[in-house]
CSV table of C-alpha atoms in Angstrom, one decimal:
chain,number,residue,atom,x,y,z
D,1,UNK,CA,-27.8,-21.6,3.5
D,2,UNK,CA,-26.5,-19.7,6.2
D,3,UNK,CA,-23.6,-17.7,6.1
D,4,UNK,CA,-21.8,-19.6,8.7
D,5,UNK,CA,-22.8,-22.8,6.3
D,6,UNK,CA,-21.5,-21.2,3.0
D,7,UNK,CA,-18.1,-20.4,5.1
D,8,UNK,CA,-17.4,-23.5,6.5
D,9,UNK,CA,-18.4,-24.8,3.2
D,10,UNK,CA,-16.0,-22.8,1.3
D,11,UNK,CA,-13.0,-23.0,3.8
D,12,UNK,CA,-13.4,-27.5,3.9
D,13,UNK,CA,-13.5,-27.4,-0.5
D,14,UNK,CA,-10.1,-25.6,-0.3
D,15,UNK,CA,-8.8,-27.7,2.9
D,16,UNK,CA,-10.4,-30.6,0.5
D,17,UNK,CA,-8.3,-28.9,-2.5
D,18,UNK,CA,-4.9,-29.1,-0.4
D,19,UNK,CA,-5.4,-32.5,0.6
D,20,UNK,CA,-5.5,-33.8,-2.7
D,21,UNK,CA,-2.9,-31.5,-3.8
D,22,UNK,CA,-0.6,-31.5,-1.4
D,23,UNK,CA,0.9,-28.5,-2.8
D,24,UNK,CA,1.8,-26.4,0.4
D,25,UNK,CA,2.5,-29.7,1.7
D,26,UNK,CA,5.2,-30.6,-1.2
D,27,UNK,CA,5.7,-26.6,-2.4
D,28,UNK,CA,5.4,-24.2,0.2
D,29,UNK,CA,6.8,-26.4,2.9
D,30,UNK,CA,10.4,-26.6,1.3
D,31,UNK,CA,10.3,-23.1,0.3
D,32,UNK,CA,9.9,-21.9,3.2
D,33,UNK,CA,12.4,-24.1,4.7
D,34,UNK,CA,15.0,-23.3,1.9
D,35,UNK,CA,14.3,-19.7,2.8
D,36,UNK,CA,15.4,-20.3,6.2
D,37,UNK,CA,18.2,-22.1,5.3
D,38,UNK,CA,18.9,-18.8,2.8
D,39,UNK,CA,18.8,-16.5,6.0
D,40,UNK,CA,21.5,-18.5,7.8
D,41,UNK,CA,24.1,-18.4,4.6
D,42,UNK,CA,23.5,-14.3,3.9
D,43,UNK,CA,24.0,-14.1,7.8
D,44,UNK,CA,26.9,-16.3,8.9
D,45,UNK,CA,27.0,-16.3,12.1
D,46,UNK,CA,25.4,-17.8,15.1
D,47,UNK,CA,25.0,-14.6,17.5
D,48,UNK,CA,23.1,-12.7,14.8
D,49,UNK,CA,20.7,-15.8,13.5
D,50,UNK,CA,19.7,-16.2,17.3
D,51,UNK,CA,19.4,-12.7,18.1
D,52,UNK,CA,16.9,-11.8,14.5
D,53,UNK,CA,15.3,-15.1,14.4
D,54,UNK,CA,12.0,-14.1,15.3
D,55,UNK,CA,12.0,-11.8,12.0
D,56,UNK,CA,13.0,-14.5,9.8
D,57,UNK,CA,10.5,-16.4,10.6
D,58,UNK,CA,7.8,-14.0,10.0
D,59,UNK,CA,9.3,-13.1,6.9
D,60,UNK,CA,9.5,-16.0,5.6
D,61,UNK,CA,6.1,-16.4,6.7
D,62,UNK,CA,5.2,-13.3,4.7
D,63,UNK,CA,6.8,-15.0,1.5
D,64,UNK,CA,5.4,-18.2,1.8
D,65,UNK,CA,2.0,-16.6,2.1
D,66,UNK,CA,2.4,-14.5,-1.7
D,67,UNK,CA,2.6,-18.5,-2.7
D,68,UNK,CA,-0.3,-20.0,-0.8
D,69,UNK,CA,-2.6,-16.8,-1.8
D,70,UNK,CA,-1.7,-17.2,-5.4
D,71,UNK,CA,-2.4,-20.7,-5.1
D,72,UNK,CA,-6.0,-20.7,-3.1
D,73,UNK,CA,-6.9,-18.2,-6.2
D,74,UNK,CA,-5.9,-20.0,-8.9
D,75,UNK,CA,-7.7,-22.9,-7.8
D,76,UNK,CA,-10.6,-20.4,-8.2
D,77,UNK,CA,-10.1,-18.8,-11.2
D,78,UNK,CA,-9.0,-22.0,-13.4
D,79,UNK,CA,-12.1,-22.9,-13.8
D,80,UNK,CA,-14.2,-19.8,-13.1
D,81,UNK,CA,-15.3,-21.1,-9.8
D,82,UNK,CA,-15.5,-17.8,-8.5
D,83,UNK,CA,-17.6,-16.8,-11.0
D,84,UNK,CA,-20.1,-19.4,-11.1
D,85,UNK,CA,-20.3,-18.9,-6.8
D,86,UNK,CA,-21.2,-15.1,-7.6
D,87,UNK,CA,-23.7,-15.9,-10.4
D,88,UNK,CA,-25.5,-18.6,-8.0
D,89,UNK,CA,-26.0,-16.0,-5.7
D,90,UNK,CA,-23.6,-17.2,-3.2
D,91,UNK,CA,-23.4,-14.7,-0.5
D,92,UNK,CA,-19.5,-12.5,-0.8
D,93,UNK,CA,-18.8,-12.4,3.0
D,94,UNK,CA,-19.1,-15.9,3.1
D,95,UNK,CA,-17.1,-17.0,0.6
D,96,UNK,CA,-14.4,-13.9,2.0
D,97,UNK,CA,-15.0,-16.1,5.3
D,98,UNK,CA,-14.5,-19.6,4.1
D,99,UNK,CA,-11.5,-18.6,1.8
D,100,UNK,CA,-9.9,-16.7,5.1
D,101,UNK,CA,-10.2,-19.6,7.1
D,102,UNK,CA,-8.8,-22.3,5.3
D,103,UNK,CA,-5.6,-19.8,4.5
D,104,UNK,CA,-5.4,-19.5,8.4
D,105,UNK,CA,-5.6,-22.8,8.7
D,106,UNK,CA,-2.3,-23.3,5.8
D,107,UNK,CA,-0.6,-20.6,7.2
D,108,UNK,CA,-0.7,-21.5,10.7
D,109,UNK,CA,0.7,-24.7,9.6
D,110,UNK,CA,3.5,-23.4,7.7
D,111,UNK,CA,4.4,-21.1,11.0
D,112,UNK,CA,4.9,-24.5,12.9
D,113,UNK,CA,7.1,-25.7,10.8
D,114,UNK,CA,9.3,-22.5,10.7
D,115,UNK,CA,9.3,-21.7,13.9
D,116,UNK,CA,10.0,-25.7,14.5
D,117,UNK,CA,12.7,-24.8,11.8
D,118,UNK,CA,14.4,-21.8,14.1
D,119,UNK,CA,14.6,-23.5,16.8
D,120,UNK,CA,16.4,-26.6,15.4
D,121,UNK,CA,18.4,-23.7,12.7
D,122,UNK,CA,18.5,-20.8,14.4
D,123,UNK,CA,19.3,-22.2,18.1
D,124,UNK,CA,16.6,-20.1,19.7
D,125,UNK,CA,15.4,-21.6,23.3
D,126,UNK,CA,12.3,-19.7,24.6
D,127,UNK,CA,11.0,-20.8,28.4
D,128,UNK,CA,7.7,-22.4,28.7
D,129,UNK,CA,5.9,-18.8,29.2
D,130,UNK,CA,7.4,-18.1,25.8
D,131,UNK,CA,6.4,-21.0,24.0
D,132,UNK,CA,3.3,-20.0,25.4
D,133,UNK,CA,3.3,-16.1,24.1
D,134,UNK,CA,4.5,-17.9,20.4
D,135,UNK,CA,1.5,-19.6,20.6
D,136,UNK,CA,-0.9,-16.4,21.0
D,137,UNK,CA,1.4,-14.8,18.5
D,138,UNK,CA,1.1,-17.0,16.0
D,139,UNK,CA,-3.3,-17.3,16.3
D,140,UNK,CA,-3.5,-13.5,16.4
D,141,UNK,CA,-0.9,-12.9,13.5
D,142,UNK,CA,-2.3,-15.3,10.9
D,143,UNK,CA,-6.0,-14.5,11.4
D,144,UNK,CA,-4.5,-11.0,9.8
D,145,UNK,CA,-2.9,-12.7,7.6
D,146,UNK,CA,-5.7,-14.7,6.6
D,147,UNK,CA,-7.8,-12.0,6.4
D,148,UNK,CA,-5.9,-10.0,4.5
D,149,UNK,CA,-4.9,-12.2,2.3
D,150,UNK,CA,-8.3,-13.3,0.8
D,151,UNK,CA,-9.2,-9.7,0.0
D,152,UNK,CA,-6.4,-8.8,-1.9
D,153,UNK,CA,-5.6,-12.4,-3.4
D,154,UNK,CA,-9.3,-12.0,-4.5
D,155,UNK,CA,-8.6,-8.4,-6.7
D,156,UNK,CA,-5.4,-10.6,-8.2
D,157,UNK,CA,-7.7,-13.1,-8.9
D,158,UNK,CA,-8.8,-14.5,-13.0
D,159,UNK,CA,-7.1,-12.1,-15.2
D,160,UNK,CA,-3.0,-12.5,-16.4
D,161,UNK,CA,-0.5,-10.7,-15.4
D,162,UNK,CA,-1.9,-9.7,-12.1
D,163,UNK,CA,0.3,-12.3,-9.8
D,164,UNK,CA,3.0,-9.9,-10.0
D,165,UNK,CA,0.8,-7.7,-8.7
D,166,UNK,CA,-0.1,-9.2,-5.3
D,167,UNK,CA,3.1,-8.6,-3.0
D,168,UNK,CA,3.2,-5.1,-4.5
D,169,UNK,CA,0.1,-4.8,-2.8
D,170,UNK,CA,0.3,-7.3,0.3
D,171,UNK,CA,3.1,-6.3,1.5
D,172,UNK,CA,2.6,-2.9,2.2
D,173,UNK,CA,-0.7,-3.7,4.3
D,174,UNK,CA,0.9,-5.9,6.3
D,175,UNK,CA,4.0,-4.0,7.6
D,176,UNK,CA,2.3,-3.6,10.9
D,177,UNK,CA,1.9,-7.9,11.2
D,178,UNK,CA,5.5,-7.9,10.2
D,179,UNK,CA,6.3,-5.2,12.7
D,180,UNK,CA,3.6,-6.5,15.8
D,181,UNK,CA,4.5,-10.3,15.1
D,182,UNK,CA,8.3,-9.9,14.7
D,183,UNK,CA,8.3,-8.1,18.5
D,184,UNK,CA,6.4,-10.0,20.1
D,185,UNK,CA,8.6,-13.2,18.5
D,186,UNK,CA,11.2,-11.5,19.9
D,187,UNK,CA,10.0,-11.6,23.5
D,188,UNK,CA,8.6,-15.3,23.6
D,189,UNK,CA,11.7,-16.2,22.0
D,190,UNK,CA,13.9,-13.5,24.1
D,191,UNK,CA,16.2,-12.7,21.4
D,192,UNK,CA,18.3,-9.5,22.4
D,193,UNK,CA,17.5,-10.2,25.9
D,194,UNK,CA,13.5,-9.1,25.7
D,195,UNK,CA,11.1,-10.2,28.5
D,196,UNK,CA,7.9,-12.2,28.1
D,197,UNK,CA,5.4,-9.3,29.1
D,198,UNK,CA,7.0,-6.6,26.7
D,199,UNK,CA,5.2,-8.8,23.7
D,200,UNK,CA,1.5,-8.6,24.7
D,201,UNK,CA,0.9,-4.7,23.0
D,202,UNK,CA,2.5,-5.9,19.7
D,203,UNK,CA,-0.3,-9.3,19.9
D,204,UNK,CA,-2.8,-6.2,21.0
D,205,UNK,CA,-2.1,-4.5,17.8
D,206,UNK,CA,-2.4,-7.8,15.8
D,207,UNK,CA,-5.7,-8.5,17.5
D,208,UNK,CA,-6.4,-4.4,16.9
D,209,UNK,CA,-5.1,-5.5,13.0
D,210,UNK,CA,-7.5,-9.0,12.2
D,211,UNK,CA,-10.6,-7.5,13.4
D,212,UNK,CA,-10.2,-4.3,11.4
D,213,UNK,CA,-9.2,-6.2,8.1
D,214,UNK,CA,-12.0,-9.1,9.0
D,215,UNK,CA,-14.5,-6.6,8.9
D,216,UNK,CA,-13.3,-4.6,6.1
D,217,UNK,CA,-12.3,-7.5,4.1
D,218,UNK,CA,-15.6,-8.9,4.9
D,219,UNK,CA,-17.4,-5.1,2.6
D,220,UNK,CA,-14.9,-5.2,0.1
D,221,UNK,CA,-14.2,-9.2,-0.9
D,222,UNK,CA,-17.8,-8.6,-3.1
D,223,UNK,CA,-17.1,-5.5,-5.1
D,224,UNK,CA,-13.4,-6.7,-5.0
D,225,UNK,CA,-14.3,-9.9,-6.9
D,226,UNK,CA,-17.6,-9.5,-8.8
D,227,UNK,CA,-16.9,-8.8,-12.9
T,1,UNK,CA,-10.2,23.6,-36.2
T,2,UNK,CA,-12.3,21.1,-36.6
T,3,UNK,CA,-15.0,20.2,-33.3
T,4,UNK,CA,-13.3,16.5,-33.0
T,5,UNK,CA,-9.6,18.8,-32.4
T,6,UNK,CA,-11.5,21.4,-30.6
T,7,UNK,CA,-12.1,18.5,-28.1
T,8,UNK,CA,-8.9,17.0,-28.3
T,9,UNK,CA,-7.0,20.0,-26.0
T,10,UNK,CA,-7.0,19.7,-22.1
T,11,UNK,CA,-7.3,23.3,-22.1
T,12,UNK,CA,-9.9,26.2,-20.9
T,13,UNK,CA,-9.3,29.9,-20.8
T,14,UNK,CA,-9.8,29.0,-17.0
T,15,UNK,CA,-6.6,26.3,-17.0
T,16,UNK,CA,-4.7,28.9,-19.5
T,17,UNK,CA,-5.5,32.0,-16.7
T,18,UNK,CA,-4.8,29.8,-13.8
T,19,UNK,CA,-1.5,28.5,-15.5
T,20,UNK,CA,-0.7,32.0,-16.0
T,21,UNK,CA,-1.1,32.5,-12.4
T,22,UNK,CA,0.8,29.0,-11.4
T,23,UNK,CA,3.9,29.9,-13.7
T,24,UNK,CA,4.2,34.1,-11.8
T,25,UNK,CA,3.7,32.6,-8.4
T,26,UNK,CA,6.6,29.9,-9.6
T,27,UNK,CA,8.8,32.5,-10.7
T,28,UNK,CA,8.2,34.3,-7.4
T,29,UNK,CA,9.0,31.1,-5.1
T,30,UNK,CA,12.4,30.9,-7.0
T,31,UNK,CA,13.3,34.3,-6.7
T,32,UNK,CA,11.9,34.3,-2.7
T,33,UNK,CA,13.4,30.8,-2.1
T,34,UNK,CA,16.8,31.2,-3.4
T,35,UNK,CA,18.0,34.8,-3.5
T,36,UNK,CA,15.5,37.2,-1.4
T,37,UNK,CA,14.9,35.0,2.5
T,38,UNK,CA,17.8,34.5,4.3
T,39,UNK,CA,20.3,31.4,5.3
T,40,UNK,CA,19.8,29.8,8.2
T,41,UNK,CA,21.4,30.7,11.1
T,42,UNK,CA,22.0,27.0,12.0
T,43,UNK,CA,21.6,25.1,8.5
T,44,UNK,CA,22.5,27.8,6.5
T,45,UNK,CA,21.3,27.5,2.5
T,46,UNK,CA,20.1,23.8,3.4
T,47,UNK,CA,17.4,25.6,4.2
T,48,UNK,CA,15.8,26.7,1.4
T,49,UNK,CA,14.9,22.9,0.4
T,50,UNK,CA,12.4,22.9,2.8
T,51,UNK,CA,10.4,25.7,0.7
T,52,UNK,CA,10.0,22.7,-1.9
T,53,UNK,CA,9.9,20.0,0.6
T,54,UNK,CA,6.8,21.0,2.6
T,55,UNK,CA,4.6,22.3,0.0
T,56,UNK,CA,5.4,18.8,-1.9
T,57,UNK,CA,4.2,16.7,1.2
T,58,UNK,CA,1.3,19.1,1.5
T,59,UNK,CA,0.1,18.3,-1.7
T,60,UNK,CA,0.6,15.0,-1.6
T,61,UNK,CA,-1.4,15.1,1.3
T,62,UNK,CA,-4.1,16.7,-0.2
T,63,UNK,CA,-4.5,15.1,-3.6
T,64,UNK,CA,-4.8,11.2,-1.6
T,65,UNK,CA,-7.6,12.8,1.0
T,66,UNK,CA,-9.2,13.6,-2.8
T,67,UNK,CA,-8.7,10.2,-4.2
T,68,UNK,CA,-10.4,8.7,-0.9
T,69,UNK,CA,-12.8,11.3,-0.8
T,70,UNK,CA,-14.1,10.6,-4.6
T,71,UNK,CA,-13.3,6.9,-4.0
T,72,UNK,CA,-15.7,7.4,-1.5
T,73,UNK,CA,-18.5,9.9,-3.5
T,74,UNK,CA,-18.4,6.6,-6.3
T,75,UNK,CA,-18.8,3.6,-4.2
T,76,UNK,CA,-21.4,5.3,-2.6
T,77,UNK,CA,-23.4,7.4,-4.5
T,78,UNK,CA,-26.1,6.4,-6.4
T,79,UNK,CA,-25.5,7.8,-10.1
T,80,UNK,CA,-22.2,5.9,-10.2
T,81,UNK,CA,-20.5,8.7,-12.0
T,82,UNK,CA,-16.7,7.5,-13.6
T,83,UNK,CA,-15.6,11.3,-13.2
T,84,UNK,CA,-15.4,10.7,-9.8
T,85,UNK,CA,-13.0,7.7,-10.5
T,86,UNK,CA,-11.2,9.7,-13.1
T,87,UNK,CA,-10.6,12.5,-10.6
T,88,UNK,CA,-9.6,9.9,-7.9
T,89,UNK,CA,-7.2,8.6,-10.5
T,90,UNK,CA,-5.5,12.1,-11.4
T,91,UNK,CA,-5.1,12.9,-7.8
T,92,UNK,CA,-3.3,10.0,-6.9
T,93,UNK,CA,-1.0,10.3,-9.9
T,94,UNK,CA,-0.2,14.1,-8.6
T,95,UNK,CA,-0.2,13.1,-5.1
T,96,UNK,CA,2.4,9.9,-5.9
T,97,UNK,CA,4.7,12.5,-8.0
T,98,UNK,CA,5.0,14.8,-4.9
T,99,UNK,CA,5.6,12.2,-2.3
T,100,UNK,CA,8.4,11.2,-4.6
T,101,UNK,CA,9.6,15.3,-4.5
T,102,UNK,CA,9.1,15.4,-0.9
T,103,UNK,CA,11.0,12.3,-0.2
T,104,UNK,CA,13.8,13.1,-2.6
T,105,UNK,CA,14.0,17.0,-1.2
T,106,UNK,CA,13.8,15.1,2.3
T,107,UNK,CA,16.8,12.9,1.8
T,108,UNK,CA,19.0,15.3,0.0
T,109,UNK,CA,18.9,17.6,3.2
T,110,UNK,CA,18.9,14.9,5.4
T,111,UNK,CA,22.4,13.9,3.6
T,112,UNK,CA,23.6,17.2,4.2
T,113,UNK,CA,21.8,18.4,7.7
T,114,UNK,CA,22.2,14.5,9.5
T,115,UNK,CA,25.3,13.3,7.1
T,116,UNK,CA,23.1,10.7,6.2
T,117,UNK,CA,20.3,10.5,3.6
T,118,UNK,CA,17.8,8.1,5.2
T,119,UNK,CA,17.2,7.3,8.9
T,120,UNK,CA,14.5,4.9,10.4
T,121,UNK,CA,12.3,7.5,11.5
T,122,UNK,CA,8.5,6.8,12.5
T,123,UNK,CA,7.7,9.9,9.6
T,124,UNK,CA,10.3,8.7,7.1
T,125,UNK,CA,9.0,5.1,7.3
T,126,UNK,CA,5.4,5.6,7.3
T,127,UNK,CA,6.2,7.9,4.2
T,128,UNK,CA,7.8,6.0,2.3
T,129,UNK,CA,4.8,3.2,2.8
T,130,UNK,CA,2.4,5.8,2.1
T,131,UNK,CA,4.2,6.1,-1.7
T,132,UNK,CA,4.7,2.3,-2.1
T,133,UNK,CA,0.5,1.6,-1.5
T,134,UNK,CA,-0.5,4.5,-4.0
T,135,UNK,CA,2.0,3.0,-6.8
T,136,UNK,CA,0.3,0.1,-5.5
T,137,UNK,CA,-3.2,2.2,-5.9
T,138,UNK,CA,-1.9,3.0,-9.7
T,139,UNK,CA,-1.1,-0.1,-11.0
T,140,UNK,CA,-4.6,-1.6,-10.3
T,141,UNK,CA,-5.8,1.3,-12.2
T,142,UNK,CA,-4.1,-0.4,-14.8
T,143,UNK,CA,-5.3,-3.9,-14.7
T,144,UNK,CA,-7.8,-3.3,-17.4
T,145,UNK,CA,-11.7,-4.7,-17.8
T,146,UNK,CA,-14.2,-2.0,-18.4
T,147,UNK,CA,-14.3,1.8,-16.8
T,148,UNK,CA,-17.0,0.5,-14.0
T,149,UNK,CA,-14.8,-2.7,-13.4
T,150,UNK,CA,-11.4,0.4,-13.0
T,151,UNK,CA,-13.5,2.6,-11.1
T,152,UNK,CA,-14.4,-0.3,-8.6
T,153,UNK,CA,-11.8,-2.2,-7.9
T,154,UNK,CA,-9.4,0.9,-7.6
T,155,UNK,CA,-12.5,3.1,-5.0
T,156,UNK,CA,-12.2,0.0,-3.1
T,157,UNK,CA,-8.1,-0.1,-3.0
T,158,UNK,CA,-8.6,3.5,-2.3
T,159,UNK,CA,-10.9,3.5,0.6
T,160,UNK,CA,-8.8,0.7,2.2
T,161,UNK,CA,-5.4,2.3,2.3
T,162,UNK,CA,-7.3,4.4,3.6
T,163,UNK,CA,-7.2,2.3,6.8
T,164,UNK,CA,-4.3,0.5,6.3
T,165,UNK,CA,-2.1,4.3,6.5
T,166,UNK,CA,-2.8,4.6,10.2
T,167,UNK,CA,-2.5,1.6,11.3
T,168,UNK,CA,1.4,1.2,9.3
T,169,UNK,CA,1.4,4.9,10.9
T,170,UNK,CA,0.5,3.9,14.2
T,171,UNK,CA,2.5,0.5,13.9
T,172,UNK,CA,5.6,2.2,12.4
T,173,UNK,CA,5.6,5.1,15.3
T,174,UNK,CA,5.4,2.5,18.8
T,175,UNK,CA,8.2,0.1,16.8
T,176,UNK,CA,10.3,3.3,16.8
T,177,UNK,CA,9.4,4.6,19.8
T,178,UNK,CA,10.4,1.2,22.0
T,179,UNK,CA,13.5,0.3,19.9
T,180,UNK,CA,15.3,4.2,19.1
T,181,UNK,CA,17.3,5.9,21.6
T,182,UNK,CA,17.4,9.5,21.2
T,183,UNK,CA,18.3,10.6,17.9
T,184,UNK,CA,19.8,13.7,16.7
T,185,UNK,CA,17.3,13.1,13.9
T,186,UNK,CA,14.6,14.9,14.9
T,187,UNK,CA,12.1,16.3,12.3
T,188,UNK,CA,9.6,17.9,14.9
T,189,UNK,CA,12.6,20.9,16.2
T,190,UNK,CA,11.7,23.6,14.8
T,191,UNK,CA,13.8,26.6,14.0
T,192,UNK,CA,12.1,29.9,14.4
T,193,UNK,CA,11.4,31.2,11.7
T,194,UNK,CA,11.9,35.0,10.3
T,195,UNK,CA,9.2,36.5,8.7
T,196,UNK,CA,10.2,36.9,4.9
T,197,UNK,CA,11.8,32.7,5.2
T,198,UNK,CA,7.4,32.2,7.2
T,199,UNK,CA,6.2,34.3,3.7
T,200,UNK,CA,8.6,32.0,1.3
T,201,UNK,CA,7.1,28.6,3.2
T,202,UNK,CA,3.4,30.1,2.8
T,203,UNK,CA,4.4,31.2,-0.5
T,204,UNK,CA,5.4,28.0,-1.3
T,205,UNK,CA,2.2,26.2,0.1
T,206,UNK,CA,-0.2,28.5,-1.6
T,207,UNK,CA,2.0,28.1,-5.2
T,208,UNK,CA,1.8,24.6,-4.8
T,209,UNK,CA,-1.4,24.0,-4.2
T,210,UNK,CA,-2.5,25.8,-7.5
T,211,UNK,CA,0.0,24.0,-9.0
T,212,UNK,CA,-2.0,20.4,-8.3
T,213,UNK,CA,-5.0,22.0,-9.1
T,214,UNK,CA,-4.3,23.1,-12.5
T,215,UNK,CA,-2.4,19.4,-12.8
T,216,UNK,CA,-5.6,18.0,-11.5
T,217,UNK,CA,-7.8,19.4,-14.0
T,218,UNK,CA,-5.5,18.7,-17.2
T,219,UNK,CA,-4.9,15.4,-15.8
T,220,UNK,CA,-7.8,14.5,-15.4
T,221,UNK,CA,-9.1,15.3,-18.6
T,222,UNK,CA,-6.5,13.6,-20.2
T,223,UNK,CA,-7.6,10.5,-18.6
T,224,UNK,CA,-11.1,11.1,-19.8
T,225,UNK,CA,-9.6,11.2,-23.3
T,226,UNK,CA,-8.2,8.1,-23.2
T,227,UNK,CA,-11.6,6.6,-22.0
T,228,UNK,CA,-13.1,8.3,-24.9
T,229,UNK,CA,-10.0,6.7,-27.3
T,230,UNK,CA,-10.1,3.3,-25.9
T,231,UNK,CA,-14.3,3.5,-25.9
T,232,UNK,CA,-14.5,4.9,-29.5
T,233,UNK,CA,-11.8,2.1,-30.6
T,234,UNK,CA,-13.6,-0.6,-29.8
T,235,UNK,CA,-16.8,1.1,-31.5
T,236,UNK,CA,-14.7,1.3,-34.4
T,237,UNK,CA,-13.8,-2.4,-34.5
T,238,UNK,CA,-17.1,-3.5,-33.9
T,239,UNK,CA,-18.3,-1.2,-37.1
T,240,UNK,CA,-15.2,-2.8,-39.2
T,241,UNK,CA,-16.2,-6.0,-38.5
T,242,UNK,CA,-19.5,-5.4,-39.3
T,243,UNK,CA,-19.0,-3.8,-42.8
T,244,UNK,CA,-16.5,-7.1,-43.4
T,245,UNK,CA,-19.4,-9.4,-42.9
T,246,UNK,CA,-22.0,-7.1,-45.1
T,247,UNK,CA,-19.6,-7.5,-47.5
T,248,UNK,CA,-19.6,-11.1,-48.1
């Protein structure tokens, strides 16, 4: 099997596990929505909510991502599946790309839910061009988050006590995504008078991030999980 | 002195000499920083914080650079010597300590000069991220497992940090440059330094560099001793199980 077919098989396996267990649908998505409602309680003002909605969408995404990444590797380590794959001589870069792809699909679905929630709950009203930009932002940010999440999730897989380490390692790394995606989404939503054209440089930053961590992850994932 | 006891020290004649030099330099720095050098025209005595603040961040950068170099050497070297990993770990510990010192002294200086402990300036923000990143690195070192596992894991994390830090710095820079009006808090505004002030600053850099080397030598030996104890503990446990089995 070449790298691509292994990656596709791993991604399909992860998505099949989710389709069977429905953890994202039944637990993570409701959690993300609760976070959105909690933000509204904390920032009890319609004007403020509309202004900061893009940041809240991405914060909720990052918090949910921590849960999804942990879930993604809990599935692997429970039966020593990751070790079995490695012992079977499966290319670690293919495992990395496959798990990243599955994570990206799940994250993207979550982001769609969160953006819809912001539309309904926080009263943001993007233009047609704004929706298009928001879509591109979500794609670019999700690819980067998928790679980074899988890379650091691999480290947190396995031994006890590592779950608590994941947020500490992951959140500083994804700071550029939070900054870039929030600014781009502000431009898309027109928050604080931002225009749609202001968002594209930030999408460039997101793309650079995704490329760098995609490449680094393909190389570094093997040594990180190889125990 | 038994051979074991002689082994169980982190000092050598060389480190003791270096330690004495560091102590003398520190005393000189305190004298020069607090008494001999003049007050600043604008900042008054608060300028003296600089003699600790600037050398601290200098040492921190140097320490993290050394961590990256040693991690790279571990990953790329054919020998895969765990010694590289020990130096990398010791260096990162010292780096975290000195970033903390420079953040604390910086915010104290900020309080006195700008009237606030913290501003969302690009440099401050990325320094805070630098701190958190290496706190994470140190946490990874404590995950357990064999020495080789620790070395491989932490060297990969250290090399990823080399990728991450410029990205974070760049994005924070971009964030601030687009979102901040002209700020009073401009750390780039350099004051003109008179001769003795410049001397004190240079003395601070030299002193802290020597202090770094001294701490590094001791720290990596402490890690070596810890690793040895862990190894020996395992050997002894195996031996005692064997004895038990033999006694039966």
